[in-house]
Coordinates of C-alpha atoms and ligand atoms in Angstrom, one line a residue:
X1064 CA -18.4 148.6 144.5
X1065 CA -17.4 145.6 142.6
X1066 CA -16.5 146.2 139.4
X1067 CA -15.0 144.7 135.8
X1068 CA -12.0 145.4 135.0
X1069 CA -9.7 143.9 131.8
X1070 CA -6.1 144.6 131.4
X1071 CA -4.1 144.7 128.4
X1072 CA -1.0 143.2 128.8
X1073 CA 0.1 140.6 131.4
X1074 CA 3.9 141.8 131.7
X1075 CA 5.0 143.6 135.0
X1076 CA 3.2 146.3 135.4
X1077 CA -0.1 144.4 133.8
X1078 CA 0.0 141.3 136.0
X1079 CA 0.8 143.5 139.5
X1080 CA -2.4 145.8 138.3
X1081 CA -4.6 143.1 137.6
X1082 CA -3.7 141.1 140.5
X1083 CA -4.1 143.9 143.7
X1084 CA -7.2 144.9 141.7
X1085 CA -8.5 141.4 142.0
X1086 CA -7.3 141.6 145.6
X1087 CA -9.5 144.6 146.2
X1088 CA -12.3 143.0 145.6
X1089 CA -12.6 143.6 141.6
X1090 CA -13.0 140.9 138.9
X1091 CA -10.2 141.2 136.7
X1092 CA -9.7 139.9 133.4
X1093 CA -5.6 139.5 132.3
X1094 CA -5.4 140.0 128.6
X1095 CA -2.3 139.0 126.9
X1096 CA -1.0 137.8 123.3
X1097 CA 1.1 135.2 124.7
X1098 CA -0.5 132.1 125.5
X1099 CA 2.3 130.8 127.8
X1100 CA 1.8 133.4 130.1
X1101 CA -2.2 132.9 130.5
X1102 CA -1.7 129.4 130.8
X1103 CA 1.3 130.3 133.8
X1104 CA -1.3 132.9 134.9
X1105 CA -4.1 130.6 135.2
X1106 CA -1.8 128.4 137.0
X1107 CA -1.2 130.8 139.5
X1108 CA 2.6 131.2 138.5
X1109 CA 3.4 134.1 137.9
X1110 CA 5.7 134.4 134.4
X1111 CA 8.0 137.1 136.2
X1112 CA 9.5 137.0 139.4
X1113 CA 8.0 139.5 142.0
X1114 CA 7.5 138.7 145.5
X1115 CA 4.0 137.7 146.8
X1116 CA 3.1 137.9 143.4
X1117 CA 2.4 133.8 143.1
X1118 CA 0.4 133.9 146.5
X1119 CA -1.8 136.3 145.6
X1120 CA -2.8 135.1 142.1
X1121 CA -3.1 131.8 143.8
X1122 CA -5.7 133.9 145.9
X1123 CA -7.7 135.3 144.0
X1124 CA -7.8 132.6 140.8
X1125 CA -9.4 130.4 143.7
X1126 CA -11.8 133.2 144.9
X1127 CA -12.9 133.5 141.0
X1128 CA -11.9 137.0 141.0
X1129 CA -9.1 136.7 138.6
X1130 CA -8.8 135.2 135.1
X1131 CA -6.2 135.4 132.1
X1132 CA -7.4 134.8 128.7
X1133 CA -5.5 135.3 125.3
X1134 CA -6.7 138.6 123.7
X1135 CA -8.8 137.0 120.9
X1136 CA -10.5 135.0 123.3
X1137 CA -11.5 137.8 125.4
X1138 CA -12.3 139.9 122.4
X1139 CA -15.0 136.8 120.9
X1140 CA -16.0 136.5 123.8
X1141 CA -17.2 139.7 123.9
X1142 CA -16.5 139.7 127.5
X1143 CA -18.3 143.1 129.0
X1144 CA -16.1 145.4 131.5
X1145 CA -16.7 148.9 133.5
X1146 CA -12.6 149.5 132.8
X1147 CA -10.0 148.7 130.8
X1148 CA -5.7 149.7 131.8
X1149 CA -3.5 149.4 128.6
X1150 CA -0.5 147.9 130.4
X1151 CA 1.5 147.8 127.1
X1152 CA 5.6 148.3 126.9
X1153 CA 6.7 151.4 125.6
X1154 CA 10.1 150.8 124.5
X1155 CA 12.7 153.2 123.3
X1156 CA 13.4 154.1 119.5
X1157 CA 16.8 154.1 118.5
X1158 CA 17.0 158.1 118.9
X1159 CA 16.0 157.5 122.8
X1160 CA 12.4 158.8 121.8
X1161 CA 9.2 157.0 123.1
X1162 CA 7.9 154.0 120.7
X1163 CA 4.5 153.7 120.8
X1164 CA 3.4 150.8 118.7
X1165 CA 2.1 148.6 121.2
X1166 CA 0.1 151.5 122.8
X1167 CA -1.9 152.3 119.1
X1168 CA -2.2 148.2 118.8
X1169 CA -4.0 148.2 122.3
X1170 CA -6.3 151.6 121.3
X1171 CA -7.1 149.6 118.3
X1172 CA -7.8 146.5 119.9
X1173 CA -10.2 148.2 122.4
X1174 CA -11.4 150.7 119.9
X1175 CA -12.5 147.8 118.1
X1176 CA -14.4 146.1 121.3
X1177 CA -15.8 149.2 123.0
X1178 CA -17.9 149.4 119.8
X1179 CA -19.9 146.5 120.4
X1180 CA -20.1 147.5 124.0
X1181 CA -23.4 148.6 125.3
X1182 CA -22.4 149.6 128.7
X1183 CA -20.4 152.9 129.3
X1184 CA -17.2 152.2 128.9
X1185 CA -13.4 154.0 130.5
X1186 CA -10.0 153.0 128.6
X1187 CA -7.2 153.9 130.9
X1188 CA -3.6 154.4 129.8
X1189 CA -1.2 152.6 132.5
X1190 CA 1.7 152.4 130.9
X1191 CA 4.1 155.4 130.9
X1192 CA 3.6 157.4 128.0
X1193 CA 5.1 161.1 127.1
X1194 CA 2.9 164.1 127.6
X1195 CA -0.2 164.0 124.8
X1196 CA -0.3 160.5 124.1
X1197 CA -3.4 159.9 125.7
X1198 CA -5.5 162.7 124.0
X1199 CA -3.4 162.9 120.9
X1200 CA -2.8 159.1 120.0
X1201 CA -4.5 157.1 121.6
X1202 CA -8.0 159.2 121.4
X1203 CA -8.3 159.5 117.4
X1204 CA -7.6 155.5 117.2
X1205 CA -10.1 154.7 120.4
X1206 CA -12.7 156.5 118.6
X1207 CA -12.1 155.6 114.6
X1208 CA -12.1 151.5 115.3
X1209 CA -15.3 152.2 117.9
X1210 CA -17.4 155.1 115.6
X1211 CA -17.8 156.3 118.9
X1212 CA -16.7 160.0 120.3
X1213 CA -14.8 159.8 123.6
X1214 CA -15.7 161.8 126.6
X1215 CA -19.2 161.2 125.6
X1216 CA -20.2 157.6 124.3
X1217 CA -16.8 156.1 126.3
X1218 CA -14.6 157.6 128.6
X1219 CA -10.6 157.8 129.0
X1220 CA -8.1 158.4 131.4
X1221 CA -4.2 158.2 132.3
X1222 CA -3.7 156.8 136.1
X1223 CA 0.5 156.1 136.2
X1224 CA 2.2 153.6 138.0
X1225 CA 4.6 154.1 140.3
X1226 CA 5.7 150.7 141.2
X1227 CA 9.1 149.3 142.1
X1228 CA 9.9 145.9 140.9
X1229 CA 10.9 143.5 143.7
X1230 CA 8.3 145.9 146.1
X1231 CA 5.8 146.5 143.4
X1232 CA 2.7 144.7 145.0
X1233 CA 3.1 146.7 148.6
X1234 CA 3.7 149.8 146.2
X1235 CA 0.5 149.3 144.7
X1236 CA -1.6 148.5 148.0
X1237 CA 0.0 151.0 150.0
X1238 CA 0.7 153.5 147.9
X1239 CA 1.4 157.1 148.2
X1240 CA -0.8 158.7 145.9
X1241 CA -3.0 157.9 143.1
X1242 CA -2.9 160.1 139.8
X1243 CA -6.2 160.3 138.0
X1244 CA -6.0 162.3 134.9
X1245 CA -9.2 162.5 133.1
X1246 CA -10.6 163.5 129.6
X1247 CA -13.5 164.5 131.8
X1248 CA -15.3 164.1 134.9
X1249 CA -17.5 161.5 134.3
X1250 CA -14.0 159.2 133.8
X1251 CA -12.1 160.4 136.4
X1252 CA -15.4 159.4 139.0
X1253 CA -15.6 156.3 137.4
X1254 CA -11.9 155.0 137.3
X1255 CA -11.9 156.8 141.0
X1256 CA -14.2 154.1 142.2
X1257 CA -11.9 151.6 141.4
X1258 CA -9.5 152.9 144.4
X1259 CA -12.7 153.1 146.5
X1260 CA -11.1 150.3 148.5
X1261 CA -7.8 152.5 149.1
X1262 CA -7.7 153.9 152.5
X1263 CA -9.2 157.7 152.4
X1264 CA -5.9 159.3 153.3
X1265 CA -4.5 158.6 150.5
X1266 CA -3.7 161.4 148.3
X1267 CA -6.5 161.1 145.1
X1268 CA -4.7 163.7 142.0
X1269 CA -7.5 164.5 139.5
X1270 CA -6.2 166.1 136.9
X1271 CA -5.7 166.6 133.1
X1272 CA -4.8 163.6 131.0
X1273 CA -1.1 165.6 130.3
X1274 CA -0.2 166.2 133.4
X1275 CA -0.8 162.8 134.1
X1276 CA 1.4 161.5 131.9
X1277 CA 3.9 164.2 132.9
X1278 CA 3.8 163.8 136.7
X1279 CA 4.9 159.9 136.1
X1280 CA 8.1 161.4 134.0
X1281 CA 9.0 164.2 136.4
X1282 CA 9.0 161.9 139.1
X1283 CA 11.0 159.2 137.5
X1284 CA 13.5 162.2 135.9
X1285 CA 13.7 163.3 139.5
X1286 CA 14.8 160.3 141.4
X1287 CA 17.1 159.3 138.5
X1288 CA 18.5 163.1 139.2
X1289 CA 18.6 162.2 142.4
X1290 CA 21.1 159.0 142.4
X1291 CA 23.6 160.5 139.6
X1292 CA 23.8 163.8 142.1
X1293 CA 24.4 161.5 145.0
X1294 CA 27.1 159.6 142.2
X1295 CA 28.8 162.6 141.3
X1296 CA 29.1 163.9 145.2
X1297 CA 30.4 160.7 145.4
X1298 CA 32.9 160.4 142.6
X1299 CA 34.0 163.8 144.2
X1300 CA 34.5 162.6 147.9
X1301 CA 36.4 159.5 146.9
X1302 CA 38.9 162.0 145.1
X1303 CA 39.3 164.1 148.1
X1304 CA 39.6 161.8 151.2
X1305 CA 35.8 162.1 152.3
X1306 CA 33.7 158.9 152.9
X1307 CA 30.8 159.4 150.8
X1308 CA 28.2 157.6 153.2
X1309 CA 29.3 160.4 155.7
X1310 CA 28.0 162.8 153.3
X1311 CA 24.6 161.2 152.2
X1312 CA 24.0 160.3 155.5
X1313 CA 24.3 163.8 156.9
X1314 CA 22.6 165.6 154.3
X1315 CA 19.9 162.6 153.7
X1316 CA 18.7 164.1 157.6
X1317 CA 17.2 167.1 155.9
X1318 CA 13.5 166.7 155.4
X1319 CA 13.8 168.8 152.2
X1320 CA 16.2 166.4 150.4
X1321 CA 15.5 162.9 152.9
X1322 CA 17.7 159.8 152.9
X1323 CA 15.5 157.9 150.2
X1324 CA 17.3 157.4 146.7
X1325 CA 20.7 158.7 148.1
X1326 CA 22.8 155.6 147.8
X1327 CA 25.4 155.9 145.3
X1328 CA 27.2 153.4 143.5
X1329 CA 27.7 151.7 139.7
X1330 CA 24.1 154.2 138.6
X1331 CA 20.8 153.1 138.2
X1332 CA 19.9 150.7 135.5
X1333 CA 16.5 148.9 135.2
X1334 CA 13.4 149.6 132.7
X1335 CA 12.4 152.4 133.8
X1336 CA 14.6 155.2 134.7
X1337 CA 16.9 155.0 131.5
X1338 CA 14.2 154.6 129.3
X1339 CA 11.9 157.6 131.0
X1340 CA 14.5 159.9 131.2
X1341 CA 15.8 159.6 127.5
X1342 CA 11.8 159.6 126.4
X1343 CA 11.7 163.1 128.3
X1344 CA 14.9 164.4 127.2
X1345 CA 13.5 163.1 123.1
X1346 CA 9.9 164.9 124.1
X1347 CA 11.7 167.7 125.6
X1348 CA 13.8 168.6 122.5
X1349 CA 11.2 168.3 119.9
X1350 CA 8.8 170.2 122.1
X1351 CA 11.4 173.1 121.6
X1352 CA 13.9 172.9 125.1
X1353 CA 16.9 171.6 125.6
X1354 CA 17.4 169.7 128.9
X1355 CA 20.9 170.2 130.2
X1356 CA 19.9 168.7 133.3
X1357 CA 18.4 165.4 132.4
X1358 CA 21.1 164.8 129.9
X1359 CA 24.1 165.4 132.6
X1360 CA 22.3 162.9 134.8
X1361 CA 22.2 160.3 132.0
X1362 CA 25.8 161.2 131.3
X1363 CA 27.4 160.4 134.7
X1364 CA 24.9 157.3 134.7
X1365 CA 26.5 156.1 132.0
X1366 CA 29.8 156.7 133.9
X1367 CA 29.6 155.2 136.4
X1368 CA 30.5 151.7 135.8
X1369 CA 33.5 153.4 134.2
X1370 CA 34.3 154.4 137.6
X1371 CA 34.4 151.4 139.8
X1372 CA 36.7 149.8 136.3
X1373 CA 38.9 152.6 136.8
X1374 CA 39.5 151.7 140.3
X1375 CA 40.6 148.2 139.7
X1376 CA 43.7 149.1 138.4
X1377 CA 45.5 146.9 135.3
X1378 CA 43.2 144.3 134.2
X1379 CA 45.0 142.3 131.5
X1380 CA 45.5 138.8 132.2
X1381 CA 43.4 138.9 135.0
X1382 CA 40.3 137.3 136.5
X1383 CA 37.7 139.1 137.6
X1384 CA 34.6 138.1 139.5
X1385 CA 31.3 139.8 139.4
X1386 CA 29.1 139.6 141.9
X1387 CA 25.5 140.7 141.4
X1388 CA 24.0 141.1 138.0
X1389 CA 20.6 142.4 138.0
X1390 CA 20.1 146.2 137.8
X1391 CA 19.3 145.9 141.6
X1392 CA 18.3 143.2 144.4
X1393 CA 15.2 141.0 144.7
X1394 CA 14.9 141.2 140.7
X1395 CA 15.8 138.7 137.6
X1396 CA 15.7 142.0 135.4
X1397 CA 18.8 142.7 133.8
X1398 CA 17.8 145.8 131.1
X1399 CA 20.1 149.0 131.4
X1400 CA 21.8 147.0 134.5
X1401 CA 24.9 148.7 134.9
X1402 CA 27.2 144.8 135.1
X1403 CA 26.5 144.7 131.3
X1404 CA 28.3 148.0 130.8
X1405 CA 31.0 146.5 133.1
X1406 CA 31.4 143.1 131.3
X1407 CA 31.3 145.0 127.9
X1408 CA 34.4 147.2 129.0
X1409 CA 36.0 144.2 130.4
X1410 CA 35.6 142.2 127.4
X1411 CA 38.0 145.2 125.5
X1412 CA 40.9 143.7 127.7
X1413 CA 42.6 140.4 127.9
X1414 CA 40.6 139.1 130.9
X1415 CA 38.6 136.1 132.1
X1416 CA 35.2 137.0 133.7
X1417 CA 33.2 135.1 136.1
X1418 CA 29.8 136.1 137.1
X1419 CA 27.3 135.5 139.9
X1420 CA 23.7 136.2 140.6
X1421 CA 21.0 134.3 142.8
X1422 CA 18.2 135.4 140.0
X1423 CA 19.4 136.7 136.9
X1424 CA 21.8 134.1 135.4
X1425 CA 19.5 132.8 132.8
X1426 CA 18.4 136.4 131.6
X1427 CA 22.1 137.3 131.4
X1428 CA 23.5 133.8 130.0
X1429 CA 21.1 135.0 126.7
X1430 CA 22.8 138.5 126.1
X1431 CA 26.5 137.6 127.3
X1432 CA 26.8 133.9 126.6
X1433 CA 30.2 133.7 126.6
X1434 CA 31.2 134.7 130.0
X1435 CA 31.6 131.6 133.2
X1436 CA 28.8 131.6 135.5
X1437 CA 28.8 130.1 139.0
X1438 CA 26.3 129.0 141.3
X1439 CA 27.4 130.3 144.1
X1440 CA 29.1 133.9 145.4
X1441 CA 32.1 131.6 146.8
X1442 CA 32.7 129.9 143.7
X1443 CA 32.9 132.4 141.9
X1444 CA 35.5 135.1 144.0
X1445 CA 37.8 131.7 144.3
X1446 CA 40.8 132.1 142.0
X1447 CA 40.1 135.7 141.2
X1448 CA 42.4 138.6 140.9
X1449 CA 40.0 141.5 141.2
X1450 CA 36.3 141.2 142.5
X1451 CA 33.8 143.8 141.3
X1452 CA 30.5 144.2 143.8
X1453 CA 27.7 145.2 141.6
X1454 CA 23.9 144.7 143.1
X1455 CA 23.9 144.3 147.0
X1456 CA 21.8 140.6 147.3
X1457 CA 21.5 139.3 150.6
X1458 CA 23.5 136.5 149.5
X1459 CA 26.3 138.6 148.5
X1460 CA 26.2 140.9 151.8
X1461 CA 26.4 137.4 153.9
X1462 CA 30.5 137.2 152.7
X1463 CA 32.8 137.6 155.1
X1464 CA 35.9 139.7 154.3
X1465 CA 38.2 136.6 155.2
X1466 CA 36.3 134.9 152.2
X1467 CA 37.8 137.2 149.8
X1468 CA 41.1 137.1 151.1
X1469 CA 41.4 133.1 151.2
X1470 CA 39.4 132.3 147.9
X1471 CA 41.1 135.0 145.6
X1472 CA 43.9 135.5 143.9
X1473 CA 44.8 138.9 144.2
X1474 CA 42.5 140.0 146.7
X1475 CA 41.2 143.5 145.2
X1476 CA 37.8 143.9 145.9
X1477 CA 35.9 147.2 143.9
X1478 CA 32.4 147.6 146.0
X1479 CA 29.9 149.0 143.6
X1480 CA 27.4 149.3 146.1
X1481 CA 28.9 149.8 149.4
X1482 CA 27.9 146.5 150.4
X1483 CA 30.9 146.2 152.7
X1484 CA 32.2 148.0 155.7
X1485 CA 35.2 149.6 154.4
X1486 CA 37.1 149.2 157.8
X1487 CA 36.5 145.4 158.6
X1488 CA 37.3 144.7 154.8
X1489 CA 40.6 146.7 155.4
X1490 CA 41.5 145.2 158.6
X1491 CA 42.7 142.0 156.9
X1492 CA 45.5 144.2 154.7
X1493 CA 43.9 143.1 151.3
X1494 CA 43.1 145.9 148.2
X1495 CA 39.5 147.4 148.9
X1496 CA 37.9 150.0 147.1
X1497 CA 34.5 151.5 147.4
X1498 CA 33.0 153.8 144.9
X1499 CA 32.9 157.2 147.5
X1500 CA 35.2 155.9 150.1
X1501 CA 38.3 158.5 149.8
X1502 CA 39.9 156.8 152.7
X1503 CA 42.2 154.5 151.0
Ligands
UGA556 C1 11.3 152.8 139.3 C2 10.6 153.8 140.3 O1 11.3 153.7 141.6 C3 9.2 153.4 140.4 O2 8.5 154.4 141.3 C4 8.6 153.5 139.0 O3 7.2 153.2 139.0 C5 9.3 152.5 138.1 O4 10.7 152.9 138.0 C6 8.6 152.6 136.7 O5 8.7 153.6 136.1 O6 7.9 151.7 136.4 P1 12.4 150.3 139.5 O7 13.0 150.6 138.1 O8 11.7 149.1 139.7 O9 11.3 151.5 139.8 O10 13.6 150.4 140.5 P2 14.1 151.3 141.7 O11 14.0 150.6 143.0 O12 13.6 152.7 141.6 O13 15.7 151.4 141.3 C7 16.1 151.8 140.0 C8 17.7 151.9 139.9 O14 18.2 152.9 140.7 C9 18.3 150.6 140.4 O15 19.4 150.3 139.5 C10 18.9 150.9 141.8 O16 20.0 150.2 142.1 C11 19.2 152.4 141.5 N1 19.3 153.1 142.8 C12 18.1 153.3 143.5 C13 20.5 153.7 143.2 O17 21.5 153.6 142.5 N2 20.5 154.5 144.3 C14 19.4 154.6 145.1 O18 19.4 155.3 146.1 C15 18.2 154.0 144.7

């Protein structure tokens, strides 16, 4: 069944929703503030960069399925819709808690248009959002600015996202599960429609609007666990002679822990992970626990770039090359990425720093604008004394360890990401250190 669909906020997790939606058949109205990204949207260029993303809006703009308009437009327009997906950031306060201005904006925004709505109506919360925010803030506001009562003149639900960027569009259409938390059934049938076009094998959750919102965390506090246990085993072989990859490898083949989210290195980084896991630890405490857990995995996350510095040896005086910049391949996204904790550490010494990245230069030149950045990986190892490896890029793997050792200085070479094979890389004599190798 073909049905309308608006979604607040055209940012990354907006934009991919609105888009496989539209794909699916749907007709999908983007909603954003910003006018430059409706008129990029409209365009079919996407304001982010996400793989396939372009194509597909190109697709379904042409097909008439998909449309951005600015917010008050869409709002005069009293344009009518089956469901609505606040897509909305939820940023951090300073105290790591969950902010949630942007989601009582939206609530207030839609309160305000499902009260001149004549057809039934389900607001969906997309965006990650701690455990009662859905039912406790969102609900009061939905149903002052529409005088109507939820779960009887308008329904509401929480359906997470559990996209990755740089894969986020074949997360979404082949997707693993789909969480439908409800404020009652009548919601959760309706926005369960919506997936009618997802293959029947797929997992559907129906469930409560909290643990909704809480399966989203627990998964992204469990992968985040995940890495900084595979860092800290890590950290631990490197000290003791044992090649880490050995390790993960080996234990990776049990089905109960699996391979996935086992690759150590500088820590994760990103929006997601940092910000989900201090939201949890912030909901945690003031719901009364305190989680020793999530805040040792934070802790060594915020280690680890300490680590691969530590391994470089004396740094004053020296020029160092980064390589890779964004929190992780095939992304321009530089939040939490663990090269700004690098470059800040650097900066505390005498040293000149160089930097490299296929995508995220202009998103890094704006935070750190003060450092020299190259346009190409060779350019910018070439006069270097120590090389630090940060995000594995395709363009960075392609080096070849004779590149390092004629362009460089001092050829040391600290591989944050196990991007190299240890043993070629030591074949040619030169300084190479890998966060986890122990075989030095
Ligand atoms: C993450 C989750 O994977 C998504 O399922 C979730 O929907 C999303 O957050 C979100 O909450 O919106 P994302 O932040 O795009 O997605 O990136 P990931 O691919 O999960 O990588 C996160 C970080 O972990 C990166 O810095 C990456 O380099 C690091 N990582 C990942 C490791 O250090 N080791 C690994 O084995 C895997």
């Amino acid at each position: 069944m073909r049905m309308k669909i608006c979604v607040l906020g055209s940012g990354y997790v907006g934009l991919v929703t609105g888009t496989c939606f539209a794909e699916m058949g749907h007709e999908v109205y983007c909603v954003d503030i910003d006018p430059k990204k409706i008129n990029l949207i409209n365009n079919a260029t996407s304001p982010i960069f996400e793989p396939g993303l372009d194509e597909l809006l190109k697709n379904n703009i042409e097909k008439g399925r998909l449309k951005a308009l600015l917010a008050e437009d869409f709002y005069s327009k009293k344009i009518q819709t089956d469901i609505s997906f606040i897509c909305v950031p939820t940023p951090s306060n300073e105290d790591g808690s969950i902010d949630l201005k942007f989601i009582e904006k939206a609530s207030e925004d839609l309160g305000r248009y499902i009260k001149s709505l004549e057809n039934y109506h389900v607001v969906t919360i997309k965006s990650t959002v701690v455990p009662g925010t859905t039912g406790d803030i969102a609900r009061p506001i939905l149903e002052k600015y529409s005088g109507k009562k939820a779960g009887q003149d308008f329904g509401l639900c929480m359906n997470p996202e559990f996209l990755r960027e740089g894969s986020a569009i074949e997360d979404f259409l082949n997707t693993d599960k789909i969480v439908i938390g409800a404020i009652d059934k009548k919601s959760g049938d309706l926005l369960e429609k919506i997936y009618e076009p997802w293959d029947e094998k797929v997992h559907r959750i129906k469930t409560n609007l909290r643990t909704a919102e809480m399966i989203k965390y627990a998964q992204n506090a469990f992968l985040a666990t995940k890495i900084s246990f595979i860092n800290e085993i890590a950290n631990i072989c490197q000290r003791n002679g044992v090649d880490a990859n050995e390790v993960a490898y080996a234990i990776g083949l049990d089905r109960r822990i699996n391979p996935r989210f086992l690759r150590f290195g500088v820590g994760y980084g990103g929006s997601c992970f940092p910000k989900d896991v201090k939201a949890l630890i912030a909901a945690s405490e003031k719901s009364g626990y305190i989680p020793r857990l999530l805040k040792a995995a934070e802790e060594v996350n915020k280690q680890q770039p300490i680590e691969a510095l530590k391994m470089a040896g004396g740094l004053n005086g020296k020029t160092i090359s980064i390589l890779g910049l964004a929190f992780k391949p095939n992304t321009d996204d530089i939040r939490e990425a663990p090269s700004i904790k690098l470059i800040h550490e650097l900066k505390k010494h005498d040293t000149k720093i160089k930097a490299y990245d296929p995508q995220a230069t202009e998103n890094m030149k704006k935070i750190l604008p003060n450092i020299t950045y190259t346009d190409s990986p060779l350019e910018c190892i070439k006069d270097s004394d120590v090389c630090f490896v940060l995000t594995g890029w395709k363009e960075i793997k392609q080096l070849e360890p004779k590149d390092f050792l004629n362009l460089m200085k001092t050829p040391i070479v600290v591989d944050g990401r196990r991007v190299f094979d240890p043993e070629k890389m030591k074949q040619l004599g030169f300084t190479y250190k890998a966060i986890g190798y122990g075989l030095t």
